Short mmCIF file of C-alpha atoms in Angstrom, two decimals:
data_model
loop_
_atom_site.label_atom_id
_atom_site.label_comp_id
_atom_site.label_asym_id
_atom_site.label_seq_id
_atom_site.Cartn_x
_atom_site.Cartn_y
_atom_site.Cartn_z
CA MET U 148 -33.35 5.73 -33.40
CA TYR U 149 -32.83 8.42 -31.24
CA SER U 150 -35.01 10.66 -28.84
CA PHE U 151 -34.19 14.01 -27.89
CA THR U 152 -35.83 16.22 -25.25
CA LYS U 153 -35.79 20.00 -25.40
CA ILE U 154 -34.50 21.18 -21.92
CA THR U 155 -34.64 24.88 -20.82
CA ILE U 156 -31.82 25.96 -18.62
CA GLY U 157 -33.12 27.03 -15.20
CA LYS U 158 -36.53 24.93 -16.05
CA SER U 159 -37.41 22.00 -13.77
CA VAL U 160 -37.30 18.72 -15.88
CA LYS U 161 -40.13 16.33 -15.36
CA ARG U 162 -39.05 12.90 -14.10
CA VAL U 163 -40.46 9.98 -16.48
CA GLU U 164 -38.88 6.98 -14.95
CA ASP U 165 -40.65 7.36 -11.51
CA LYS U 166 -43.86 5.32 -12.36
CA ARG U 167 -42.12 2.02 -13.12
CA PHE U 168 -40.12 2.18 -9.76
CA LEU U 169 -43.13 3.29 -7.58
CA THR U 170 -45.31 0.37 -9.08
CA GLY U 171 -42.79 -2.47 -8.65
CA LYS U 172 -41.92 -2.75 -12.34
CA GLY U 173 -38.49 -1.45 -12.36
CA ARG U 174 -35.84 -3.89 -13.73
CA TYR U 175 -32.31 -3.74 -12.15
CA THR U 176 -29.09 -5.88 -12.96
CA ASP U 177 -30.01 -8.43 -10.25
CA ASP U 178 -33.49 -9.25 -12.07
CA ILE U 179 -31.75 -10.46 -15.08
CA VAL U 180 -31.59 -14.46 -15.26
CA LEU U 181 -30.17 -15.95 -18.19
CA HIS U 182 -29.83 -19.68 -18.97
CA ARG U 183 -26.97 -21.28 -17.20
CA MET U 184 -26.11 -18.09 -15.82
CA THR U 185 -23.59 -18.19 -12.77
CA CYS U 186 -22.93 -15.65 -10.19
CA ALA U 187 -19.79 -14.13 -8.58
CA ALA U 188 -18.97 -13.12 -4.98
CA ILE U 189 -15.54 -11.28 -4.33
CA LEU U 190 -13.71 -11.80 -0.98
CA ARG U 191 -12.20 -8.55 0.10
CA SER U 192 -9.30 -7.60 2.47
CA PRO U 193 -10.32 -6.50 5.99
CA HIS U 194 -6.77 -4.95 6.13
CA ALA U 195 -5.47 -1.54 4.89
CA HIS U 196 -2.02 -3.16 3.92
CA ALA U 197 -0.92 -6.93 4.32
CA ARG U 198 1.29 -9.32 2.74
CA LEU U 199 -0.65 -12.31 1.42
CA GLY U 200 0.46 -15.68 2.96
CA LYS U 201 -1.39 -18.99 2.30
CA ILE U 202 -4.65 -19.07 0.64
CA ARG U 203 -6.59 -22.13 1.14
CA LEU U 204 -9.29 -22.82 -1.35
CA ASP U 205 -10.36 -26.60 -1.04
CA ALA U 206 -13.36 -26.03 1.22
CA ALA U 207 -14.60 -23.21 -0.99
CA ARG U 208 -14.05 -25.50 -4.22
CA ARG U 209 -15.88 -28.25 -2.59
CA ALA U 210 -19.10 -26.28 -1.52
CA PRO U 211 -22.44 -26.86 -3.08
CA GLY U 212 -23.11 -25.40 -6.47
CA VAL U 213 -19.40 -24.00 -6.95
CA VAL U 214 -18.25 -23.78 -10.39
CA ALA U 215 -14.90 -22.28 -9.54
CA VAL U 216 -12.79 -20.08 -7.11
CA PHE U 217 -9.96 -18.08 -8.31
CA THR U 218 -7.16 -15.87 -6.59
CA GLY U 219 -4.90 -13.32 -8.07
CA ALA U 220 -2.19 -16.00 -8.65
CA ASP U 221 -4.71 -17.92 -11.08
CA LEU U 222 -5.13 -14.64 -13.16
CA LYS U 223 -1.68 -13.92 -13.18
CA ALA U 224 -0.70 -17.43 -14.39
CA GLU U 225 -3.20 -17.15 -17.28
CA GLY U 226 -1.71 -13.85 -18.20
CA ILE U 227 -4.63 -11.55 -17.03
CA VAL U 228 -3.41 -8.27 -15.97
CA GLY U 229 -5.01 -5.41 -14.22
CA VAL U 230 -6.50 -2.20 -15.64
CA PRO U 231 -3.85 0.43 -16.76
CA CYS U 232 -4.00 4.15 -16.17
CA GLY U 233 -5.81 5.79 -18.86
CA TRP U 234 -4.04 9.10 -18.70
CA GLN U 235 -0.20 9.23 -18.70
CA VAL U 236 1.32 12.22 -16.72
CA ASN U 237 4.72 12.95 -16.20
CA PHE U 238 6.65 14.66 -13.18
CA LYS U 239 7.32 18.43 -13.64
CA ASN U 240 10.95 17.66 -13.96
CA GLY U 241 10.39 15.21 -16.90
CA ASP U 242 10.61 11.81 -15.00
CA ARG U 243 8.15 9.33 -16.36
CA MET U 244 5.02 8.72 -14.33
CA ARG U 245 5.22 5.80 -11.91
CA GLU U 246 2.33 3.32 -12.88
CA PRO U 247 2.39 0.28 -10.47
CA ALA U 248 0.44 -2.74 -11.37
CA HIS U 249 -3.16 -3.05 -10.28
CA PRO U 250 -4.27 -6.51 -10.62
CA ILE U 251 -7.83 -7.56 -10.69
CA LEU U 252 -7.31 -9.69 -7.75
CA ALA U 253 -4.42 -9.00 -5.27
CA VAL U 254 -1.36 -11.21 -5.85
CA ASP U 255 1.40 -10.53 -3.40
CA LYS U 256 -0.08 -8.24 -0.97
CA VAL U 257 -3.50 -6.03 -0.23
CA ARG U 258 -3.24 -2.42 -0.43
CA PHE U 259 -6.51 -1.01 1.00
CA VAL U 260 -9.51 -2.26 2.95
CA GLY U 261 -11.71 -3.91 0.43
CA ASP U 262 -8.95 -4.89 -2.06
CA ALA U 263 -10.18 -7.83 -3.88
CA VAL U 264 -8.43 -11.34 -2.81
CA ALA U 265 -10.39 -14.02 -4.25
CA VAL U 266 -13.52 -14.81 -6.36
CA GLY U 267 -16.32 -17.56 -5.76
CA ILE U 268 -18.29 -18.41 -8.79
CA ALA U 269 -21.48 -20.63 -8.45
CA GLU U 270 -24.85 -21.41 -9.62
CA THR U 271 -26.37 -19.03 -7.33
CA GLN U 272 -25.64 -15.81 -5.65
CA ALA U 273 -26.05 -17.21 -2.11
CA GLN U 274 -23.75 -20.29 -3.35
CA ALA U 275 -21.21 -17.82 -4.53
CA VAL U 276 -21.04 -15.79 -1.07
CA ASP U 277 -20.84 -18.91 0.81
CA ALA U 278 -17.87 -20.11 -1.50
CA ALA U 279 -16.06 -16.85 -1.06
CA GLU U 280 -16.66 -16.89 2.85
CA LEU U 281 -14.90 -20.39 2.92
CA VAL U 282 -11.55 -19.06 1.58
CA GLU U 283 -9.01 -18.84 4.15
CA ILE U 284 -6.19 -16.36 4.05
CA ASP U 285 -3.29 -15.75 6.17
CA TYR U 286 -2.39 -12.12 6.33
CA GLU U 287 0.90 -10.60 7.53
CA ILE U 288 -0.37 -7.14 8.58
CA LEU U 289 1.89 -4.23 7.47
CA ASP U 290 1.99 -0.71 8.74
CA ALA U 291 -0.31 1.34 6.47
CA ALA U 292 -0.17 4.93 5.09
CA VAL U 293 -3.71 6.29 5.55
CA ASP U 294 -3.05 9.86 5.17
CA ALA U 295 -1.98 11.32 1.83
CA VAL U 296 0.37 13.97 3.04
CA GLN U 297 1.82 11.69 5.79
CA ALA U 298 2.35 9.06 3.13
CA THR U 299 4.84 11.18 1.09
CA ARG U 300 7.02 11.77 4.03
CA PRO U 301 10.42 9.89 4.52
CA GLY U 302 9.92 6.49 6.24
CA ALA U 303 6.14 6.32 5.53
CA PRO U 304 4.83 2.69 4.39
CA LEU U 305 5.32 2.32 0.85
CA VAL U 306 1.83 1.15 -0.75
CA HIS U 307 3.80 -0.17 -3.90
CA ASP U 308 7.21 -1.22 -3.18
CA ASP U 309 8.51 0.40 -6.51
CA VAL U 310 6.87 3.63 -6.09
CA PRO U 311 9.15 5.89 -3.83
CA ALA U 312 7.42 8.24 -1.53
CA ASN U 313 3.92 6.89 -2.62
CA THR U 314 3.87 9.44 -5.60
CA ALA U 315 2.93 8.51 -8.90
CA PHE U 316 3.69 11.76 -10.30
CA ASP U 317 4.27 15.56 -9.25
CA TRP U 318 2.98 17.65 -12.11
CA GLN U 319 2.36 21.43 -12.77
CA LEU U 320 1.15 23.63 -15.42
CA GLY U 321 2.28 27.12 -16.19
CA ASP U 322 5.36 29.27 -16.23
CA GLN U 323 7.10 29.18 -12.48
CA ALA U 324 9.30 31.93 -13.12
CA LYS U 325 6.46 34.24 -14.14
CA THR U 326 4.32 33.04 -11.18
CA ASP U 327 6.91 33.39 -8.64
CA ALA U 328 7.46 36.93 -9.88
CA ALA U 329 3.81 37.83 -9.82
CA PHE U 330 3.65 36.55 -6.09
CA ALA U 331 6.84 38.55 -5.23
CA GLN U 332 5.17 41.77 -6.46
CA ALA U 333 1.74 41.08 -4.94
CA ALA U 334 0.52 43.44 -2.48
CA HIS U 335 -0.95 40.61 -0.37
CA VAL U 336 -0.77 36.60 -0.38
CA THR U 337 -3.07 34.46 1.04
CA THR U 338 -2.11 30.85 1.22
CA LEU U 339 -4.91 28.21 1.44
CA GLU U 340 -4.83 24.49 1.81
CA PHE U 341 -7.36 22.25 0.03
CA ARG U 342 -8.45 18.69 0.69
CA ASN U 343 -9.94 17.15 -2.41
CA GLN U 344 -12.18 14.14 -2.47
CA ARG U 345 -10.59 11.01 -4.09
CA LEU U 346 -11.08 11.01 -7.84
CA VAL U 347 -9.71 7.89 -9.18
#
């Protein structure tokens, strides 16, 4: 069964969801409690770029209420892979887009602050958080590329070792020759530099 609301462009749309939130009757994901439900807490990297050394899980696995603690190596051993890119784009010269692995939990190194390294699963959210915090990780901190332009320059630290110049693809649309000719004949050319927000 579907419900449709007629909306006139330029007219304010009356909110219909406020009453339940203002009266404390809103329902959020955290309000859902199912039989034998467990909770997960993810331990994330405090480093922008670091190689993963020894990961010690014993204390976390022995903590009260803990069901399991996993690392990227555990998932890899089970054949669980990361999420692939949903849109293949090739280079303007025809080279295939470079698509490095993006595991659910980091395997060999972390590549950004907040990269997921381990997950604790327990009977309650508090126990899961406690388990994640008991995981001990040895990090070998590496130089980081934190500016998109500098990251493409020669000698910049590589986020993925198999992606030269930290460039997944260099893409363009249109007719280069006609575009160059149009600019050559233009009475005035203005050059602008745009900084775009992170999209993906």
